[in-house]
Amino acid sequence: MTSKTSDLADLGWSTFFSVQLDLQELDSTEPVRVMAVHRNRLLVAGPCGQRDLPPFAAADDESATATVGDWLLLDAASGRTQRLLARKSVFQRKAPGSDRRLQLIAANVDTLFLVTSCNQDFNPARLERYLALAREAGVMPVVVLSKADLSDGSEDFVRAAAQLLPGIAVEAVDARCADSTYRLLPWCGRGQTVALVGSSGVGKSTLVNTLSGSGQLPTQGIREDDAKGRHTTTGRALYRLPAGGWLLDTPGMRELQLSEARDGLEAVFADIVAAAANCRFGDCRHDGEPDCAVTAAIAAGLLDAQRLRRWRKLAAEEALTTQSLSQRRARERAFGKFAKQVMAHKQSRRSD
């Protein structure tokens, strides 16, 4: 049992998960972790090695679909999935396009590397999105500035990133150089799980290859005209790190939209929220109302007007997508209730 627990700890198992098992399950089940998600199968790993499983999802709960980083409980005799263990963290977004469903990105992540580059890709608004996402999930965010070797002003990018959230860790690296990425190792120890997010072409795949000490992912250069790159990662998978941790690479999320992330936004924009608490009116829009503490703080140079505009945009987006999800869920609950009533009526007619 000690050896089995040790193997699980290597995969990221902790007391958070073990307390979810009762005494009977300890003897009759096998925990496995989802290492990769493919279109019609899951690659999982446990004390007995790796294997493929069918996708797992609960019919009545879209959030109970197994994603990368999840822990599944298998029946030791049949190997069938019994249930999905509760997550200590989860990243999700509204699916791209017109679909209003939530899309799971990763589960049970300890640290989120927000990867951007020291060039035209550096975008405070995008970083604030990622910071809100990390804060909402309760995960440690670390800003990783790639391509520092190609920039003469990497220190300026570091300062700009550090101003987005007090105390945020910011590391400028050359993603191709192991000596440079060494400073990221404190977040990559045994059993720790790190996820990467960032737009295409910022060097995520290169960083994965360097940190993992392999060339598992293809990479592409950036276009010289706009410093952007083509997306090279097509799936989500965990990669073993020499330091004992696990690294999750995710496809570029150009359509990342916030949903149900109000707490995360308030944490990232705590300075604006604190100032707004002193406005004369509780529903102040900070746009010319009398005795507005936010506009007063901007006039005094205590707040950045551009930051206020970014906060407004993200808050409006979060409210809209959250409302859309709530409306869809309400419709699905109503339809489910109606379907149950129809089935009950059919059963009663058959009984008659």
CSV table of N, CA, C and O in Angstrom, one decimal, residues 103-211:
chain,number,residue,atom,x,y,z
A,103,GLN,N,-16.6,24.9,-21.5
A,103,GLN,CA,-15.5,24.0,-22.0
A,103,GLN,C,-14.5,23.8,-20.9
A,103,GLN,O,-13.9,24.8,-20.5
A,104,LEU,N,-14.3,22.6,-20.5
A,104,LEU,CA,-13.2,22.3,-19.4
A,104,LEU,C,-11.9,22.4,-20.1
A,104,LEU,O,-11.6,21.8,-21.1
A,105,ILE,N,-10.9,23.0,-19.4
A,105,ILE,CA,-9.6,23.2,-19.9
A,105,ILE,C,-8.6,22.2,-19.1
A,105,ILE,O,-7.9,21.5,-19.8
A,106,ALA,N,-8.7,22.3,-17.8
A,106,ALA,CA,-7.8,21.4,-17.0
A,106,ALA,C,-8.3,21.4,-15.6
A,106,ALA,O,-8.9,22.3,-15.1
A,107,ALA,N,-7.9,20.3,-14.9
A,107,ALA,CA,-8.3,20.2,-13.5
A,107,ALA,C,-7.1,19.8,-12.6
A,107,ALA,O,-6.1,19.3,-13.1
A,108,ASN,N,-7.3,20.2,-11.3
A,108,ASN,CA,-6.3,19.9,-10.3
A,108,ASN,C,-4.9,20.4,-10.6
A,108,ASN,O,-3.9,19.7,-10.5
A,109,VAL,N,-4.9,21.7,-11.1
A,109,VAL,CA,-3.6,22.4,-11.4
A,109,VAL,C,-3.2,23.1,-10.1
A,109,VAL,O,-4.0,23.7,-9.4
A,110,ASP,N,-1.9,23.1,-9.9
A,110,ASP,CA,-1.3,23.9,-8.7
A,110,ASP,C,-0.9,25.3,-9.1
A,110,ASP,O,-1.0,26.2,-8.4
A,111,THR,N,-0.2,25.4,-10.3
A,111,THR,CA,0.3,26.7,-10.8
A,111,THR,C,0.0,26.9,-12.2
A,111,THR,O,0.0,26.0,-13.0
A,112,LEU,N,-0.4,28.1,-12.6
A,112,LEU,CA,-0.7,28.5,-14.0
A,112,LEU,C,0.4,29.4,-14.5
A,112,LEU,O,0.6,30.5,-14.0
A,113,PHE,N,1.2,29.0,-15.5
A,113,PHE,CA,2.1,29.8,-16.2
A,113,PHE,C,1.4,30.6,-17.2
A,113,PHE,O,0.8,30.1,-18.2
A,114,LEU,N,1.4,32.0,-17.1
A,114,LEU,CA,0.7,32.8,-18.1
A,114,LEU,C,1.9,33.3,-19.0
A,114,LEU,O,2.7,34.1,-18.7
A,115,VAL,N,1.9,32.6,-20.2
A,115,VAL,CA,3.0,32.8,-21.1
A,115,VAL,C,2.7,33.9,-22.1
A,115,VAL,O,1.7,33.8,-22.8
A,116,THR,N,3.5,34.9,-22.2
A,116,THR,CA,3.5,35.9,-23.2
A,116,THR,C,4.9,36.2,-23.6
A,116,THR,O,5.9,35.7,-23.0
A,117,SER,N,5.1,37.1,-24.6
A,117,SER,CA,6.5,37.3,-25.0
A,117,SER,C,6.9,38.8,-25.0
A,117,SER,O,6.0,39.6,-25.0
A,118,CYS,N,8.1,39.0,-25.0
A,118,CYS,CA,8.7,40.4,-24.9
A,118,CYS,C,8.7,41.0,-26.3
A,118,CYS,O,9.7,41.3,-26.9
A,119,ASN,N,7.5,41.1,-26.9
A,119,ASN,CA,7.3,41.8,-28.2
A,119,ASN,C,5.9,42.3,-28.3
A,119,ASN,O,5.2,42.5,-27.3
A,120,GLN,N,5.4,42.4,-29.5
A,120,GLN,CA,4.1,42.9,-29.7
A,120,GLN,C,3.0,42.1,-29.1
A,120,GLN,O,1.8,42.5,-29.0
A,121,ASP,N,3.3,40.8,-28.8
A,121,ASP,CA,2.2,40.0,-28.2
A,121,ASP,C,1.9,40.4,-26.8
A,121,ASP,O,0.8,40.1,-26.3
A,122,PHE,N,2.8,41.1,-26.1
A,122,PHE,CA,2.5,41.5,-24.7
A,122,PHE,C,1.3,42.4,-24.7
A,122,PHE,O,1.2,43.4,-25.3
A,123,ASN,N,0.3,41.9,-23.9
A,123,ASN,CA,-1.0,42.5,-23.9
A,123,ASN,C,-1.6,42.5,-22.5
A,123,ASN,O,-2.0,41.5,-22.0
A,124,PRO,N,-1.6,43.6,-21.8
A,124,PRO,CA,-2.1,43.7,-20.4
A,124,PRO,C,-3.5,43.1,-20.2
A,124,PRO,O,-3.8,42.4,-19.2
A,125,ALA,N,-4.4,43.5,-21.2
A,125,ALA,CA,-5.8,43.0,-21.1
A,125,ALA,C,-5.8,41.5,-21.1
A,125,ALA,O,-6.6,40.9,-20.4
A,126,ARG,N,-5.0,40.9,-22.0
A,126,ARG,CA,-5.1,39.4,-22.0
A,126,ARG,C,-4.5,38.8,-20.7
A,126,ARG,O,-5.1,37.8,-20.2
A,127,LEU,N,-3.4,39.4,-20.2
A,127,LEU,CA,-2.9,38.9,-19.0
A,127,LEU,C,-3.9,39.0,-17.8
A,127,LEU,O,-4.0,38.1,-17.0
A,128,GLU,N,-4.6,40.1,-17.8
A,128,GLU,CA,-5.6,40.3,-16.8
A,128,GLU,C,-6.7,39.3,-16.9
A,128,GLU,O,-7.3,38.8,-15.8
A,129,ARG,N,-7.1,38.8,-18.1
A,129,ARG,CA,-8.0,37.7,-18.2
A,129,ARG,C,-7.5,36.5,-17.6
A,129,ARG,O,-8.2,35.8,-16.8
A,130,TYR,N,-6.2,36.1,-17.9
A,130,TYR,CA,-5.6,34.9,-17.4
A,130,TYR,C,-5.5,35.0,-15.8
A,130,TYR,O,-5.7,34.0,-15.1
A,131,LEU,N,-5.2,36.2,-15.3
A,131,LEU,CA,-5.1,36.4,-13.9
A,131,LEU,C,-6.4,36.2,-13.2
A,131,LEU,O,-6.5,35.5,-12.1
A,132,ALA,N,-7.5,36.7,-13.8
A,132,ALA,CA,-8.8,36.5,-13.2
A,132,ALA,C,-9.2,35.0,-13.3
A,132,ALA,O,-9.8,34.5,-12.3
A,133,LEU,N,-8.8,34.3,-14.4
A,133,LEU,CA,-9.1,32.9,-14.5
A,133,LEU,C,-8.4,32.1,-13.4
A,133,LEU,O,-9.0,31.2,-12.8
A,134,ALA,N,-7.1,32.5,-13.2
A,134,ALA,CA,-6.3,31.8,-12.1
A,134,ALA,C,-6.9,32.1,-10.7
A,134,ALA,O,-7.0,31.2,-9.9
A,135,ARG,N,-7.2,33.3,-10.5
A,135,ARG,CA,-7.7,33.7,-9.2
A,135,ARG,C,-9.1,33.0,-8.9
A,135,ARG,O,-9.3,32.6,-7.7
A,136,GLU,N,-9.9,32.9,-9.9
A,136,GLU,CA,-11.2,32.3,-9.7
A,136,GLU,C,-11.0,30.8,-9.4
A,136,GLU,O,-11.8,30.2,-8.6
A,137,ALA,N,-10.0,30.2,-10.0
A,137,ALA,CA,-9.8,28.8,-9.7
A,137,ALA,C,-9.0,28.5,-8.5
A,137,ALA,O,-8.9,27.3,-8.0
A,138,GLY,N,-8.5,29.5,-7.8
A,138,GLY,CA,-7.6,29.4,-6.6
A,138,GLY,C,-6.3,28.8,-6.9
A,138,GLY,O,-5.7,28.0,-6.1
A,139,VAL,N,-5.7,29.1,-8.1
A,139,VAL,CA,-4.4,28.6,-8.5
A,139,VAL,C,-3.4,29.7,-8.5
A,139,VAL,O,-3.7,30.8,-8.9
A,140,MET,N,-2.2,29.3,-8.2
A,140,MET,CA,-1.1,30.3,-8.2
A,140,MET,C,-0.7,30.7,-9.6
A,140,MET,O,-0.3,29.9,-10.5
A,141,PRO,N,-0.8,32.0,-10.0
A,141,PRO,CA,-0.4,32.5,-11.3
A,141,PRO,C,1.0,32.9,-11.3
A,141,PRO,O,1.5,33.6,-10.4
A,142,VAL,N,1.7,32.6,-12.4
A,142,VAL,CA,3.1,33.1,-12.6
A,142,VAL,C,3.2,33.6,-14.0
A,142,VAL,O,2.9,32.9,-15.0
A,143,VAL,N,3.6,34.8,-14.2
A,143,VAL,CA,3.7,35.4,-15.6
A,143,VAL,C,5.1,35.0,-16.1
A,143,VAL,O,6.1,35.3,-15.4
A,144,VAL,N,5.1,34.3,-17.2
A,144,VAL,CA,6.4,33.9,-17.9
A,144,VAL,C,6.6,34.7,-19.1
A,144,VAL,O,5.8,34.6,-20.1
A,145,LEU,N,7.6,35.6,-19.2
A,145,LEU,CA,7.9,36.4,-20.4
A,145,LEU,C,8.9,35.6,-21.2
A,145,LEU,O,10.1,35.6,-20.8
A,146,SER,N,8.5,35.1,-22.3
A,146,SER,CA,9.4,34.4,-23.2
A,146,SER,C,10.0,35.3,-24.2
A,146,SER,O,9.7,36.5,-24.3
A,147,LYS,N,11.0,34.8,-24.9
A,147,LYS,CA,11.8,35.5,-25.9
A,147,LYS,C,12.5,36.8,-25.3
A,147,LYS,O,12.6,37.8,-26.0
A,148,ALA,N,12.8,36.7,-24.0
A,148,ALA,CA,13.6,37.8,-23.4
A,148,ALA,C,14.9,38.0,-24.1
A,148,ALA,O,15.5,39.1,-24.1
A,149,ASP,N,15.5,36.9,-24.7
A,149,ASP,CA,16.8,37.0,-25.4
A,149,ASP,C,16.7,37.8,-26.7
A,149,ASP,O,17.7,38.3,-27.2
A,150,LEU,N,15.5,38.0,-27.2
A,150,LEU,CA,15.3,38.7,-28.4
A,150,LEU,C,14.9,40.2,-28.2
A,150,LEU,O,14.7,40.9,-29.2
A,151,SER,N,14.8,40.6,-26.9
A,151,SER,CA,14.3,41.9,-26.6
A,151,SER,C,15.4,42.7,-25.9
A,151,SER,O,16.0,42.1,-25.0
A,152,ASP,N,15.6,44.0,-26.2
A,152,ASP,CA,16.5,44.8,-25.5
A,152,ASP,C,15.9,45.5,-24.3
A,152,ASP,O,16.6,46.0,-23.4
A,153,GLY,N,14.5,45.3,-24.2
A,153,GLY,CA,13.8,46.0,-23.1
A,153,GLY,C,13.0,45.0,-22.2
A,153,GLY,O,11.9,45.3,-21.8
A,154,SER,N,13.5,43.8,-22.0
A,154,SER,CA,12.8,42.8,-21.2
A,154,SER,C,12.4,43.3,-19.8
A,154,SER,O,11.4,43.0,-19.3
A,155,GLU,N,13.3,44.2,-19.2
A,155,GLU,CA,13.0,44.7,-17.9
A,155,GLU,C,11.7,45.6,-17.9
A,155,GLU,O,11.0,45.5,-16.9
A,156,ASP,N,11.5,46.3,-19.0
A,156,ASP,CA,10.3,47.1,-19.1
A,156,ASP,C,9.0,46.2,-19.1
A,156,ASP,O,8.0,46.5,-18.5
A,157,PHE,N,9.1,45.0,-19.8
A,157,PHE,CA,8.0,44.1,-19.8
A,157,PHE,C,7.8,43.5,-18.4
A,157,PHE,O,6.6,43.3,-18.0
A,158,VAL,N,8.8,43.2,-17.7
A,158,VAL,CA,8.7,42.7,-16.4
A,158,VAL,C,8.0,43.6,-15.4
A,158,VAL,O,7.1,43.3,-14.7
A,159,ARG,N,8.4,44.9,-15.5
A,159,ARG,CA,7.8,45.9,-14.7
A,159,ARG,C,6.3,46.1,-15.0
A,159,ARG,O,5.5,46.2,-14.1
A,160,ALA,N,6.0,46.1,-16.3
A,160,ALA,CA,4.6,46.2,-16.7
A,160,ALA,C,3.7,45.1,-16.2
A,160,ALA,O,2.6,45.3,-15.8
A,161,ALA,N,4.3,43.9,-16.3
A,161,ALA,CA,3.5,42.7,-15.8
A,161,ALA,C,3.3,42.7,-14.3
A,161,ALA,O,2.3,42.4,-13.8
A,162,ALA,N,4.4,43.1,-13.6
A,162,ALA,CA,4.3,43.1,-12.1
A,162,ALA,C,3.3,44.1,-11.6
A,162,ALA,O,2.8,44.0,-10.5
A,163,GLN,N,3.0,45.2,-12.4
A,163,GLN,CA,2.0,46.2,-12.0
A,163,GLN,C,0.6,45.7,-12.1
A,163,GLN,O,-0.3,46.3,-11.5
A,164,LEU,N,0.3,44.6,-12.7
A,164,LEU,CA,-1.0,44.1,-13.0
A,164,LEU,C,-1.7,43.5,-11.7
A,164,LEU,O,-2.9,43.5,-11.6
A,165,LEU,N,-0.9,43.0,-10.8
A,165,LEU,CA,-1.4,42.4,-9.6
A,165,LEU,C,-0.3,42.4,-8.5
A,165,LEU,O,0.8,41.9,-8.8
A,166,PRO,N,-0.5,43.0,-7.4
A,166,PRO,CA,0.5,43.1,-6.3
A,166,PRO,C,1.0,41.7,-5.9
A,166,PRO,O,0.2,40.8,-5.7
A,167,GLY,N,2.3,41.6,-5.9
A,167,GLY,CA,2.9,40.3,-5.5
A,167,GLY,C,3.0,39.2,-6.5
A,167,GLY,O,3.5,38.1,-6.2
A,168,ILE,N,2.6,39.5,-7.7
A,168,ILE,CA,2.6,38.5,-8.8
A,168,ILE,C,4.0,38.1,-9.1
A,168,ILE,O,4.9,39.0,-9.3
A,169,ALA,N,4.3,36.8,-9.3
A,169,ALA,CA,5.6,36.4,-9.7
A,169,ALA,C,5.8,36.6,-11.2
A,169,ALA,O,4.9,36.1,-12.0
A,170,VAL,N,6.9,37.2,-11.7
A,170,VAL,CA,7.1,37.4,-13.1
A,170,VAL,C,8.5,36.9,-13.4
A,170,VAL,O,9.5,37.3,-12.7
A,171,GLU,N,8.7,36.1,-14.4
A,171,GLU,CA,10.0,35.6,-14.8
A,171,GLU,C,10.2,35.7,-16.3
A,171,GLU,O,9.3,35.3,-17.1
A,172,ALA,N,11.3,36.4,-16.7
A,172,ALA,CA,11.6,36.6,-18.1
A,172,ALA,C,12.6,35.5,-18.5
A,172,ALA,O,13.7,35.3,-17.8
A,173,VAL,N,12.3,34.7,-19.5
A,173,VAL,CA,13.2,33.6,-19.9
A,173,VAL,C,13.4,33.5,-21.4
A,173,VAL,O,12.7,34.1,-22.2
A,174,ASP,N,14.4,32.8,-21.7
A,174,ASP,CA,14.6,32.3,-23.1
A,174,ASP,C,14.1,30.9,-23.1
A,174,ASP,O,14.7,30.0,-22.5
A,175,ALA,N,13.0,30.6,-23.7
A,175,ALA,CA,12.3,29.3,-23.6
A,175,ALA,C,13.1,28.2,-24.2
A,175,ALA,O,12.9,27.0,-23.9
A,176,ARG,N,14.1,28.5,-25.0
A,176,ARG,CA,15.0,27.5,-25.6
A,176,ARG,C,16.1,27.0,-24.7
A,176,ARG,O,16.8,26.0,-25.0
A,177,CYS,N,16.4,27.8,-23.7
A,177,CYS,CA,17.6,27.6,-22.9
A,177,CYS,C,17.2,27.0,-21.5
A,177,CYS,O,16.5,27.6,-20.7
A,178,ALA,N,17.8,25.8,-21.2
A,178,ALA,CA,17.5,25.2,-19.9
A,178,ALA,C,18.0,26.0,-18.7
A,178,ALA,O,17.4,26.0,-17.7
A,179,ASP,N,19.2,26.6,-18.9
A,179,ASP,CA,19.7,27.5,-17.8
A,179,ASP,C,18.8,28.6,-17.5
A,179,ASP,O,18.7,29.0,-16.4
A,180,SER,N,18.1,29.2,-18.5
A,180,SER,CA,17.2,30.3,-18.3
A,180,SER,C,15.9,29.9,-17.7
A,180,SER,O,15.4,30.6,-16.8
A,181,THR,N,15.4,28.7,-18.1
A,181,THR,CA,14.1,28.3,-17.5
A,181,THR,C,14.3,27.6,-16.2
A,181,THR,O,13.3,27.2,-15.6
A,182,TYR,N,15.5,27.5,-15.7
A,182,TYR,CA,15.8,26.9,-14.4
A,182,TYR,C,15.0,27.7,-13.3
A,182,TYR,O,14.6,27.1,-12.3
A,183,ARG,N,14.8,28.9,-13.5
A,183,ARG,CA,14.1,29.7,-12.4
A,183,ARG,C,12.7,29.4,-12.3
A,183,ARG,O,12.0,29.8,-11.3
A,184,LEU,N,12.1,28.6,-13.2
A,184,LEU,CA,10.7,28.1,-13.1
A,184,LEU,C,10.6,26.8,-12.3
A,184,LEU,O,9.5,26.4,-12.0
A,185,LEU,N,11.7,26.2,-12.0
A,185,LEU,CA,11.7,24.9,-11.3
A,185,LEU,C,11.0,24.8,-10.0
A,185,LEU,O,10.5,23.8,-9.6
A,186,PRO,N,11.0,25.9,-9.2
A,186,PRO,CA,10.4,25.9,-7.9
A,186,PRO,C,8.9,25.5,-8.0
A,186,PRO,O,8.3,25.0,-7.0
A,187,TRP,N,8.3,25.7,-9.1
A,187,TRP,CA,6.9,25.3,-9.3
A,187,TRP,C,6.7,24.0,-10.0
A,187,TRP,O,5.5,23.6,-10.3
A,188,CYS,N,7.8,23.3,-10.2
A,188,CYS,CA,7.7,22.1,-11.0
A,188,CYS,C,8.2,20.8,-10.3
A,188,CYS,O,8.6,19.9,-10.9
A,189,GLY,N,8.1,20.8,-8.9
A,189,GLY,CA,8.6,19.7,-8.1
A,189,GLY,C,7.7,18.5,-8.1
A,189,GLY,O,6.6,18.5,-8.8
A,190,ARG,N,8.1,17.5,-7.4
A,190,ARG,CA,7.4,16.2,-7.4
A,190,ARG,C,5.9,16.3,-7.1
A,190,ARG,O,5.5,16.9,-6.1
A,191,GLY,N,5.1,15.8,-8.0
A,191,GLY,CA,3.7,15.7,-7.9
A,191,GLY,C,3.0,17.1,-8.2
A,191,GLY,O,1.8,17.1,-8.2
A,192,GLN,N,3.7,18.1,-8.5
A,192,GLN,CA,3.1,19.4,-8.8
A,192,GLN,C,2.7,19.4,-10.2
A,192,GLN,O,3.3,18.9,-11.1
A,193,THR,N,1.5,20.1,-10.4
A,193,THR,CA,1.0,20.2,-11.8
A,193,THR,C,1.0,21.7,-12.2
A,193,THR,O,0.4,22.5,-11.5
A,194,VAL,N,1.6,22.0,-13.4
A,194,VAL,CA,1.7,23.3,-13.9
A,194,VAL,C,1.0,23.3,-15.3
A,194,VAL,O,1.2,22.4,-16.1
A,195,ALA,N,0.1,24.3,-15.5
A,195,ALA,CA,-0.5,24.5,-16.8
A,195,ALA,C,0.0,25.7,-17.4
A,195,ALA,O,0.4,26.7,-16.8
A,196,LEU,N,0.0,25.7,-18.8
A,196,LEU,CA,0.4,26.9,-19.6
A,196,LEU,C,-0.8,27.4,-20.3
A,196,LEU,O,-1.5,26.6,-20.9
A,197,VAL,N,-0.9,28.7,-20.3
A,197,VAL,CA,-1.9,29.4,-21.2
A,197,VAL,C,-1.2,30.5,-21.9
A,197,VAL,O,-0.2,31.1,-21.3
A,198,GLY,N,-1.7,30.9,-23.1
A,198,GLY,CA,-1.1,32.0,-23.8
A,198,GLY,C,-1.5,31.9,-25.2
A,198,GLY,O,-1.9,30.9,-25.7
A,199,SER,N,-1.3,33.0,-26.0
A,199,SER,CA,-1.7,33.0,-27.4
A,199,SER,C,-0.7,32.2,-28.2
A,199,SER,O,0.4,31.9,-27.7
A,200,SER,N,-1.1,32.0,-29.4
A,200,SER,CA,-0.2,31.2,-30.3
A,200,SER,C,1.0,31.9,-30.6
A,200,SER,O,1.0,33.2,-30.8
A,201,GLY,N,2.1,31.2,-30.7
A,201,GLY,CA,3.4,31.8,-31.1
A,201,GLY,C,4.2,32.4,-30.1
A,201,GLY,O,5.3,33.0,-30.4
A,202,VAL,N,3.8,32.3,-28.8
A,202,VAL,CA,4.6,32.9,-27.7
A,202,VAL,C,5.7,32.0,-27.2
A,202,VAL,O,6.5,32.4,-26.3
A,203,GLY,N,5.7,30.8,-27.7
A,203,GLY,CA,6.8,29.9,-27.2
A,203,GLY,C,6.4,28.8,-26.2
A,203,GLY,O,7.2,28.3,-25.5
A,204,LYS,N,5.1,28.5,-26.1
A,204,LYS,CA,4.6,27.5,-25.1
A,204,LYS,C,5.2,26.2,-25.4
A,204,LYS,O,5.7,25.5,-24.5
A,205,SER,N,5.1,25.7,-26.7
A,205,SER,CA,5.6,24.4,-27.1
A,205,SER,C,7.1,24.3,-26.8
A,205,SER,O,7.6,23.3,-26.4
A,206,THR,N,7.8,25.4,-27.2
A,206,THR,CA,9.3,25.4,-26.9
A,206,THR,C,9.6,25.3,-25.4
A,206,THR,O,10.5,24.6,-25.0
A,207,LEU,N,8.8,26.0,-24.6
A,207,LEU,CA,9.0,25.9,-23.2
A,207,LEU,C,8.7,24.5,-22.6
A,207,LEU,O,9.4,24.0,-21.8
A,208,VAL,N,7.6,23.9,-23.1
A,208,VAL,CA,7.4,22.5,-22.7
A,208,VAL,C,8.5,21.6,-23.1
A,208,VAL,O,9.0,20.8,-22.2
A,209,ASN,N,9.1,21.7,-24.3
A,209,ASN,CA,10.2,20.9,-24.7
A,209,ASN,C,11.4,21.1,-23.8
A,209,ASN,O,12.1,20.2,-23.5
A,210,THR,N,11.7,22.4,-23.5
A,210,THR,CA,12.9,22.7,-22.7
A,210,THR,C,12.7,22.2,-21.3
A,210,THR,O,13.6,21.6,-20.7
A,211,LEU,N,11.6,22.5,-20.6
A,211,LEU,CA,11.3,22.0,-19.3
A,211,LEU,C,11.3,20.5,-19.1
A,211,LEU,O,11.7,20.0,-18.1
